[in-house]
Short mmCIF file of C-alpha atoms and ligand atoms in Angstrom, two decimals:
data_model
loop_
_atom_site.label_atom_id
_atom_site.label_comp_id
_atom_site.label_asym_id
_atom_site.label_seq_id
_atom_site.Cartn_x
_atom_site.Cartn_y
_atom_site.Cartn_z
CA UNK A 1 5.20 -19.20 -20.48
CA UNK A 2 2.47 -21.18 -18.98
CA UNK A 3 0.94 -21.18 -15.69
CA UNK A 4 1.49 -24.65 -14.70
CA UNK A 5 1.30 -24.48 -10.45
CA UNK A 6 -0.27 -22.06 -7.72
CA UNK A 7 1.21 -21.94 -4.18
CA UNK A 8 -0.42 -20.19 -1.96
CA UNK A 9 0.97 -19.42 1.95
CA UNK A 10 0.80 -18.11 4.90
CA UNK A 11 3.02 -16.64 6.70
CA UNK A 12 2.79 -15.28 9.88
CA UNK A 13 5.28 -11.81 11.79
CA UNK A 14 5.47 -10.19 14.41
CA UNK A 15 5.43 -6.15 14.21
CA UNK A 16 8.87 -4.76 16.04
CA UNK A 17 6.04 -2.18 16.85
CA UNK A 18 2.38 -2.09 17.00
CA UNK A 19 0.78 -0.71 14.39
CA UNK A 20 -2.64 1.62 15.21
CA UNK A 21 -5.27 3.21 13.07
CA UNK A 22 -8.54 4.82 13.61
CA UNK A 23 -9.69 0.86 13.53
CA UNK A 24 -7.34 -1.12 15.34
CA UNK A 25 -3.87 -1.41 16.37
CA UNK A 26 -2.43 -4.51 14.50
CA UNK A 27 0.67 -5.66 17.21
CA UNK A 28 1.68 -9.96 14.11
CA UNK A 29 0.64 -9.87 10.31
CA UNK A 30 -0.98 -12.55 8.85
CA UNK A 31 0.41 -12.49 5.48
CA UNK A 32 -0.94 -14.63 2.06
CA UNK A 33 1.78 -14.89 0.11
CA UNK A 34 0.88 -16.61 -3.91
CA UNK A 35 3.89 -18.30 -5.64
CA UNK A 36 3.34 -18.96 -9.44
CA UNK A 37 5.30 -21.27 -11.27
CA UNK A 38 5.69 -20.30 -15.00
CA UNK A 39 7.88 -22.73 -16.75
CA UNK A 40 10.90 -22.96 -14.22
CA UNK A 41 10.86 -19.56 -12.71
CA UNK A 42 8.41 -18.44 -9.76
CA UNK A 43 7.27 -15.37 -10.06
CA UNK A 44 5.90 -14.05 -6.54
CA UNK A 45 3.19 -12.13 -4.71
CA UNK A 46 1.66 -10.48 -1.28
CA UNK A 47 -1.63 -10.34 -0.79
CA UNK A 48 -2.07 -7.16 1.73
CA UNK A 49 -5.65 -8.24 2.33
CA UNK A 50 -5.27 -7.38 6.89
CA UNK A 51 -6.29 -9.75 9.68
CA UNK A 52 -10.04 -8.59 10.11
CA UNK A 53 -12.58 -6.75 7.36
CA UNK A 54 -10.94 -3.42 9.09
CA UNK A 55 -9.92 -1.41 5.96
CA UNK A 56 -11.77 -3.21 3.03
CA UNK A 57 -14.66 -6.08 2.54
CA UNK A 58 -11.26 -8.10 2.39
CA UNK A 59 -8.75 -10.58 5.06
CA UNK A 60 -6.39 -12.72 4.38
CA UNK A 61 -8.63 -15.63 5.08
CA UNK A 62 -11.39 -14.37 2.36
CA UNK A 63 -8.34 -13.71 0.07
CA UNK A 64 -7.15 -17.97 0.70
CA UNK A 65 -10.97 -19.03 -0.83
CA UNK A 66 -10.54 -17.29 -3.80
CA UNK A 67 -7.78 -17.43 -5.44
CA UNK A 68 -8.11 -21.10 -4.45
CA UNK A 69 -11.53 -21.31 -6.19
CA UNK A 70 -12.64 -19.22 -8.84
CA UNK A 71 -8.97 -17.22 -9.03
CA UNK A 72 -5.59 -19.71 -9.52
CA UNK A 73 -8.54 -22.21 -11.68
CA UNK A 74 -9.33 -19.59 -14.29
CA UNK A 75 -5.06 -19.03 -14.94
CA UNK A 76 -4.00 -22.40 -14.15
CA UNK A 77 -2.83 -24.21 -17.05
CA UNK A 78 -2.81 -20.84 -19.47
CA UNK A 79 0.41 -19.48 -21.30
CA UNK A 80 0.67 -16.04 -21.01
CA UNK A 81 2.26 -13.60 -23.39
CA UNK A 82 2.60 -11.58 -21.07
CA UNK A 83 1.70 -10.63 -17.46
CA UNK A 84 -1.71 -8.16 -18.30
CA UNK A 85 -3.24 -10.91 -20.08
CA UNK A 86 -4.33 -12.60 -17.24
CA UNK A 87 -6.57 -9.90 -16.26
CA UNK A 88 -9.45 -10.60 -18.11
CA UNK A 89 -9.31 -14.27 -17.36
CA UNK A 90 -9.77 -12.84 -13.26
CA UNK A 91 -12.25 -10.93 -15.03
CA UNK A 92 -15.52 -12.45 -14.48
CA UNK A 93 -15.15 -12.24 -10.02
CA UNK A 94 -15.72 -9.02 -9.28
CA UNK A 95 -14.29 -7.28 -6.12
CA UNK A 96 -11.07 -9.45 -4.43
CA UNK A 97 -8.79 -7.04 -6.13
CA UNK A 98 -6.62 -7.46 -3.87
CA UNK A 99 -6.75 -11.54 -3.90
CA UNK A 100 -6.65 -10.26 -7.13
CA UNK A 101 -3.48 -8.79 -7.24
CA UNK A 102 -1.49 -11.18 -5.77
CA UNK A 103 -1.44 -13.93 -8.71
CA UNK A 104 -2.09 -10.33 -11.44
CA UNK A 105 1.62 -9.04 -9.43
CA UNK A 106 2.70 -12.93 -9.64
CA UNK A 107 2.62 -13.23 -12.54
CA UNK A 108 4.76 -9.79 -13.49
CA UNK A 109 7.32 -10.84 -11.04
CA UNK A 110 6.95 -14.15 -13.48
CA UNK A 111 7.49 -11.84 -16.84
CA UNK A 112 10.46 -9.99 -15.52
CA UNK A 113 12.88 -12.91 -14.79
CA UNK A 114 11.26 -14.11 -17.84
CA UNK A 115 12.75 -11.21 -20.28
CA UNK A 116 15.58 -11.74 -17.79
CA UNK A 117 14.29 -7.06 -17.03
CA UNK A 118 13.96 -5.33 -13.76
CA UNK A 119 10.08 -5.41 -12.72
CA UNK A 120 10.10 -1.07 -12.77
CA UNK A 121 11.16 -1.25 -16.38
CA UNK A 122 8.25 -3.47 -18.27
CA UNK A 123 5.65 -1.43 -15.33
CA UNK A 124 7.56 1.63 -17.21
CA UNK A 125 9.58 3.75 -14.19
CA UNK A 126 12.13 6.38 -15.97
CA UNK A 127 12.70 7.29 -11.60
CA UNK A 128 16.46 6.43 -11.01
CA UNK A 129 15.66 6.91 -6.15
CA UNK A 130 12.35 6.70 -5.38
CA UNK A 131 11.56 9.71 -2.40
CA UNK A 132 10.44 7.75 1.00
CA UNK A 133 7.99 9.63 4.01
CA UNK A 134 5.87 7.23 6.89
CA UNK A 135 3.28 6.34 8.06
CA UNK A 136 3.91 6.47 12.35
CA UNK A 137 -0.04 4.88 13.97
CA UNK A 138 -0.75 6.68 17.25
CA UNK A 139 0.32 5.70 19.66
CA UNK A 140 -0.07 5.31 23.90
CA UNK A 141 1.36 9.22 23.97
CA UNK A 142 1.68 12.42 22.14
CA UNK A 143 5.38 11.77 23.77
CA UNK A 144 5.89 8.46 22.52
CA UNK A 145 4.06 10.03 18.66
CA UNK A 146 6.66 13.52 19.29
CA UNK A 147 9.57 10.60 20.34
CA UNK A 148 9.07 8.52 16.84
CA UNK A 149 8.40 11.25 14.56
CA UNK A 150 12.62 12.82 15.54
CA UNK A 151 13.67 9.45 14.92
CA UNK A 152 11.91 9.03 11.27
CA UNK A 153 13.36 12.52 10.41
CA UNK A 154 16.78 12.33 11.97
CA UNK A 155 16.75 8.76 9.56
CA UNK A 156 16.26 11.35 7.21
CA UNK A 157 12.96 10.50 5.94
CA UNK A 158 11.04 13.30 3.55
CA UNK A 159 7.49 13.18 4.59
CA UNK A 160 5.73 12.51 8.13
CA UNK A 161 2.58 11.03 8.02
CA UNK A 162 0.66 10.79 10.98
CA UNK A 163 -2.76 8.55 11.77
CA UNK A 164 -6.22 10.48 13.41
CA UNK A 165 -9.16 9.41 13.84
CA UNK A 166 -11.44 12.57 16.95
CA UNK A 167 -10.03 12.48 20.58
CA UNK A 168 -6.39 12.26 18.84
CA UNK A 169 -6.35 14.35 15.87
CA UNK A 170 -5.68 19.12 16.44
CA UNK A 171 -4.74 18.20 20.10
CA UNK A 172 -1.78 16.40 18.32
CA UNK A 173 -1.45 18.47 14.97
CA UNK A 174 -0.50 21.35 17.02
CA UNK A 175 2.05 20.03 19.26
CA UNK A 176 3.91 18.27 16.81
CA UNK A 177 3.30 22.40 14.57
CA UNK A 178 4.88 24.16 17.24
CA UNK A 179 7.68 21.99 18.09
CA UNK A 180 8.44 21.37 13.41
CA UNK A 181 6.86 23.88 12.50
CA UNK A 182 8.78 23.43 8.69
CA UNK A 183 8.36 19.78 8.51
CA UNK A 184 6.90 18.05 5.29
CA UNK A 185 3.51 17.43 7.63
CA UNK A 186 -0.10 14.62 6.40
CA UNK A 187 -2.64 12.99 8.68
CA UNK A 188 -4.30 10.06 7.22
CA UNK A 189 -8.15 9.55 9.27
CA UNK A 190 -8.80 6.39 7.86
CA UNK A 191 -12.48 7.08 7.66
CA UNK A 192 -12.76 8.58 10.79
CA UNK A 193 -14.91 11.66 10.28
CA UNK A 194 -18.72 12.24 8.74
CA UNK A 195 -19.50 15.31 7.22
CA UNK A 196 -21.95 16.49 9.97
CA UNK A 197 -18.00 17.12 11.72
CA UNK A 198 -16.84 19.63 9.05
CA UNK A 199 -16.43 22.61 11.34
CA UNK A 200 -13.60 20.66 12.82
CA UNK A 201 -12.15 19.01 10.37
CA UNK A 202 -11.77 23.12 8.95
CA UNK A 203 -9.03 23.16 11.91
CA UNK A 204 -7.18 20.88 10.35
CA UNK A 205 -6.85 23.91 7.69
CA UNK A 206 -4.21 26.00 9.98
CA UNK A 207 -1.52 22.93 10.68
CA UNK A 208 -0.08 23.87 6.99
CA UNK A 209 -1.05 19.80 5.89
CA UNK A 210 0.37 18.19 2.60
CA UNK A 211 -2.94 16.95 2.67
CA UNK A 212 -5.40 14.82 4.93
CA UNK A 213 -6.37 11.11 3.97
CA UNK A 214 -8.96 9.46 3.71
CA UNK A 215 -11.55 11.72 6.10
CA UNK A 216 -14.73 10.23 5.27
CA UNK A 217 -16.31 6.82 3.90
CA UNK A 218 -13.87 4.33 2.60
CA UNK A 219 -17.37 3.83 -0.25
CA UNK A 220 -17.16 7.41 -0.29
CA UNK A 221 -16.12 10.04 -3.30
CA UNK A 222 -19.69 12.62 -3.88
CA UNK A 223 -19.44 13.70 -0.05
CA UNK A 224 -15.20 14.41 -0.45
CA UNK A 225 -16.43 15.71 -3.75
CA UNK A 226 -18.65 17.84 -0.26
CA UNK A 227 -16.12 18.78 2.21
CA UNK A 228 -12.61 19.15 -0.76
CA UNK A 229 -15.02 22.83 -0.95
CA UNK A 230 -15.36 23.86 2.26
CA UNK A 231 -11.14 22.51 3.30
CA UNK A 232 -7.46 24.86 2.06
CA UNK A 233 -6.41 21.46 2.90
CA UNK A 234 -5.24 19.46 0.18
CA UNK A 235 -8.03 16.29 0.03
CA UNK A 236 -6.57 12.20 -0.84
CA UNK A 237 -7.98 9.76 -1.66
CA UNK A 238 -7.04 5.77 0.00
CA UNK A 239 -9.16 3.52 0.55
CA UNK A 240 -11.92 4.82 -2.85
CA UNK A 241 -10.13 4.80 -5.39
CA UNK A 242 -10.27 1.07 -6.99
CA UNK A 243 -9.68 1.06 -10.16
CA UNK A 244 -8.75 4.00 -12.47
CA UNK A 245 -13.23 5.32 -13.44
CA UNK A 246 -12.64 5.97 -9.51
CA UNK A 247 -9.74 8.59 -10.45
CA UNK A 248 -11.14 9.91 -12.82
CA UNK A 249 -14.81 10.02 -11.46
CA UNK A 250 -12.97 11.49 -8.37
CA UNK A 251 -11.19 13.93 -10.05
CA UNK A 252 -14.31 15.01 -11.93
CA UNK A 253 -16.21 15.93 -9.28
CA UNK A 254 -13.08 17.37 -7.16
CA UNK A 255 -13.61 15.25 -4.18
CA UNK A 256 -9.74 15.16 -4.00
CA UNK A 257 -5.97 16.74 -5.56
CA UNK A 258 -4.17 14.14 -4.33
CA UNK A 259 -4.35 10.26 -5.03
CA UNK A 260 -2.48 7.35 -3.19
CA UNK A 261 -2.05 4.57 -5.06
CA UNK A 262 -1.40 0.94 -3.60
CA UNK A 263 -1.09 -1.66 -5.92
CA UNK A 264 -2.62 -4.76 -4.29
CA UNK A 265 -5.55 -3.02 -2.96
CA UNK A 266 -6.42 -1.21 -7.33
CA UNK A 267 -6.19 -6.04 -8.42
CA UNK A 268 -3.03 -5.40 -9.44
CA UNK A 269 0.78 -3.16 -10.83
CA UNK A 270 -1.77 -2.67 -14.18
CA UNK A 271 -4.76 -0.52 -12.53
CA UNK A 272 -2.12 1.07 -10.69
CA UNK A 273 -0.79 2.42 -14.04
CA UNK A 274 -3.44 2.82 -15.72
CA UNK A 275 -4.96 4.65 -12.12
CA UNK A 276 -0.95 7.03 -12.17
CA UNK A 277 -1.29 7.63 -16.31
CA UNK A 278 -5.14 9.08 -15.44
CA UNK A 279 -4.20 10.97 -12.24
CA UNK A 280 -0.09 12.04 -15.08
CA UNK A 281 -2.81 13.48 -17.80
CA UNK A 282 -4.72 15.42 -15.57
CA UNK A 283 -1.06 17.27 -13.53
CA UNK A 284 -2.36 15.37 -10.12
CA UNK A 285 0.49 13.75 -8.16
CA UNK A 286 -0.15 10.65 -6.79
CA UNK A 287 2.03 8.73 -4.14
CA UNK A 288 2.45 5.18 -3.18
CA UNK A 289 0.92 3.47 -0.20
CA UNK A 290 1.51 1.16 2.05
CA UNK A 291 0.19 -1.78 3.75
CA UNK A 292 2.56 -3.71 6.40
CA UNK A 293 3.79 -5.83 3.46
CA UNK A 294 6.42 -8.01 3.96
CA UNK A 295 9.91 -7.14 0.99
CA UNK A 296 8.15 -8.74 -1.47
CA UNK A 297 4.82 -6.82 -1.28
CA UNK A 298 7.61 -3.98 -0.66
CA UNK A 299 9.77 -4.59 -3.66
CA UNK A 300 6.81 -4.10 -6.03
CA UNK A 301 5.48 -1.06 -4.63
CA UNK A 302 9.46 0.49 -5.39
CA UNK A 303 9.90 -0.36 -8.53
CA UNK A 304 6.14 0.95 -9.11
CA UNK A 305 6.82 4.00 -7.65
CA UNK A 306 9.05 4.34 -10.93
CA UNK A 307 6.59 6.01 -13.01
CA UNK A 308 7.76 9.48 -13.46
CA UNK A 309 3.68 11.07 -11.28
CA UNK A 310 5.20 9.41 -7.85
CA UNK A 311 5.57 12.80 -7.21
CA UNK A 312 5.64 13.29 -3.58
CA UNK A 313 7.17 10.26 -0.66
CA UNK A 314 5.22 7.07 -0.77
CA UNK A 315 4.64 5.56 2.47
CA UNK A 316 6.89 2.86 1.46
CA UNK A 317 9.94 2.70 3.56
CA UNK A 318 12.70 0.41 5.33
CA UNK A 319 11.86 -3.46 6.76
CA UNK A 320 14.01 -2.46 9.76
CA UNK A 321 10.82 -0.73 10.66
CA UNK A 322 9.23 -3.65 9.87
CA UNK A 323 10.17 -6.14 11.35
CA UNK A 324 13.49 -8.10 12.85
CA UNK A 325 13.55 -9.68 9.54
CA UNK A 326 12.32 -9.12 6.42
CA UNK A 327 12.13 -12.13 3.65
CA UNK A 328 14.48 -10.84 0.90
CA UNK A 329 17.78 -10.27 0.50
CA UNK A 330 19.22 -7.74 1.10
CA UNK A 331 16.53 -6.01 2.90
CA UNK A 332 15.14 -2.53 2.07
CA UNK A 333 17.37 0.01 2.79
CA UNK A 334 16.81 3.96 2.92
CA UNK A 335 19.25 6.48 2.45
CA UNK A 336 20.12 9.33 4.40
CA UNK A 337 18.61 11.64 2.49
CA UNK A 338 15.40 9.40 2.59
CA UNK A 339 15.63 7.62 -0.84
CA UNK A 340 15.44 4.34 -2.13
CA UNK A 341 18.37 3.51 -4.43
CA UNK A 342 16.27 1.26 -7.22
CA UNK A 343 18.45 -1.76 -8.70
CA UNK A 344 18.65 -3.09 -11.84
CA UNK A 345 18.64 -7.17 -11.34
CA UNK A 346 15.94 -8.47 -13.06
CA UNK A 347 12.49 -8.63 -11.75
CA UNK A 348 12.39 -6.49 -8.71
CA UNK A 349 16.21 -6.58 -7.44
CA UNK A 350 15.25 -8.28 -4.40
CA UNK A 351 16.48 -12.06 -3.33
CA UNK A 352 13.62 -14.46 -2.04
CA UNK A 353 14.83 -16.05 1.48
CA UNK A 354 12.46 -19.10 0.86
CA UNK A 355 14.58 -21.06 3.96
CA UNK A 356 13.22 -18.23 6.09
CA UNK A 357 9.59 -18.71 4.43
CA UNK A 358 9.37 -22.09 4.69
CA UNK A 359 10.26 -21.18 8.57
CA UNK A 360 7.99 -18.62 8.68
CA UNK A 361 4.63 -20.71 7.20
CA UNK A 362 1.55 -21.93 9.08
CA UNK A 363 -0.34 -23.05 6.33
CA UNK A 364 0.39 -24.69 2.65
CA UNK A 365 -1.39 -24.95 -0.69
CA UNK A 366 -0.12 -26.01 -3.94
CA UNK A 367 -2.82 -25.51 -6.96
CA UNK A 368 -1.50 -27.68 -10.39
CA UNK A 369 -2.62 -27.43 -13.69
CA UNK A 370 -4.16 -30.10 -14.92
CA UNK A 371 -3.20 -30.97 -18.50
O1 OSB B 428 -4.65 3.67 5.58
O2 OSB B 428 -2.55 3.59 4.64
C1 OSB B 428 -3.61 3.34 5.40
C2 OSB B 428 -1.09 0.11 7.15
C3 OSB B 428 -2.40 0.02 6.85
C4 OSB B 428 -3.61 -0.36 6.61
C5 OSB B 428 -4.03 1.41 5.73
C6 OSB B 428 -2.71 2.23 5.75
C7 OSB B 428 -1.51 1.44 6.42
C8 OSB B 428 -0.52 2.31 6.51
C9 OSB B 428 0.37 2.01 6.53
O3 OSB B 428 -1.03 3.56 7.32
C10 OSB B 428 1.77 2.14 5.44
C11 OSB B 428 2.94 1.04 5.98
O4 OSB B 428 4.07 2.22 6.76
O5 OSB B 428 2.99 0.03 5.22
MG1 MG B 429 -4.47 5.65 3.82
#
């Protein structure tokens, strides 16, 4: 498969409901989409970088020139037998894993289409349905949050995760647990605490949470290991895990008992599978995180979630929770039992709606191989 050209686009999509984390309230997404044109096949990828460099140092604006100046030139004109072969070609660029993932994943989509095989099979997946949870942002009031939780439980979702930060944590968890003592519940701090708040963090132990996600610094593993020794609740690392060596290090240090894998954060499918395998070999369960993806990234998260060690419900949920209209067909749907059923068509199994994408595009650039 020869990489003949690469198209970058920025699309803008308003969220059905704002999404607030400890670092920001997002109303509308600026999503960078990428197409790898390979001998008549178009492979699609989505960059999960946010609108600001808050969740990670990458953001929509930084990904664009990194791809046009460095990553695309490393691939253009090359003939690759597999998408995996794209990884070493981009390795000279340090970091920028979200930008790299958008390219690598576009190549995986192209490879799956070329081989007429489902992407999930190409990745080594086996699960025929995946288990779904939801991530619910910080709301204007606790009543509004309780209403949202009620809606998602009625829709069948199997795990509720709420975003927490100082001032919106123990008080909120208390209200949730007094209404729903038994539901599978977890929380995500996106690095909103420090180790000085240990006594406060101990209070989370009373709520029988499945996990507390990324309580401390985004780049830390060591202090999480100190914290994990003090808490009964399992720590899950998200931001801190950049690659499989980080995962191995975190597990060596007992810094967490669960890992959230985001294929768009760790540089692409090759690395995501490696992290999955490291965790599987140590009997540590993983789950698939989300980054408010459009259908393109969402469909790829679904494919990844079919690997056998994705044993906990992910943050991969129905298109309609995010978008009035998604850019894939069919849209991602969740059964009343809280599962997504895996499709058997080649590629992701979801068709890209290029007509709609064209309407949502605010900038576009195609770079071609010179030979
Ligand atoms: O930390 O998991 C996170 C969204 C944006 C940035 C970071 C995170 C999230 C989510 C949303 O939790 C998950 C989703 O529904 O896509
Ligand atoms: Mg998280």
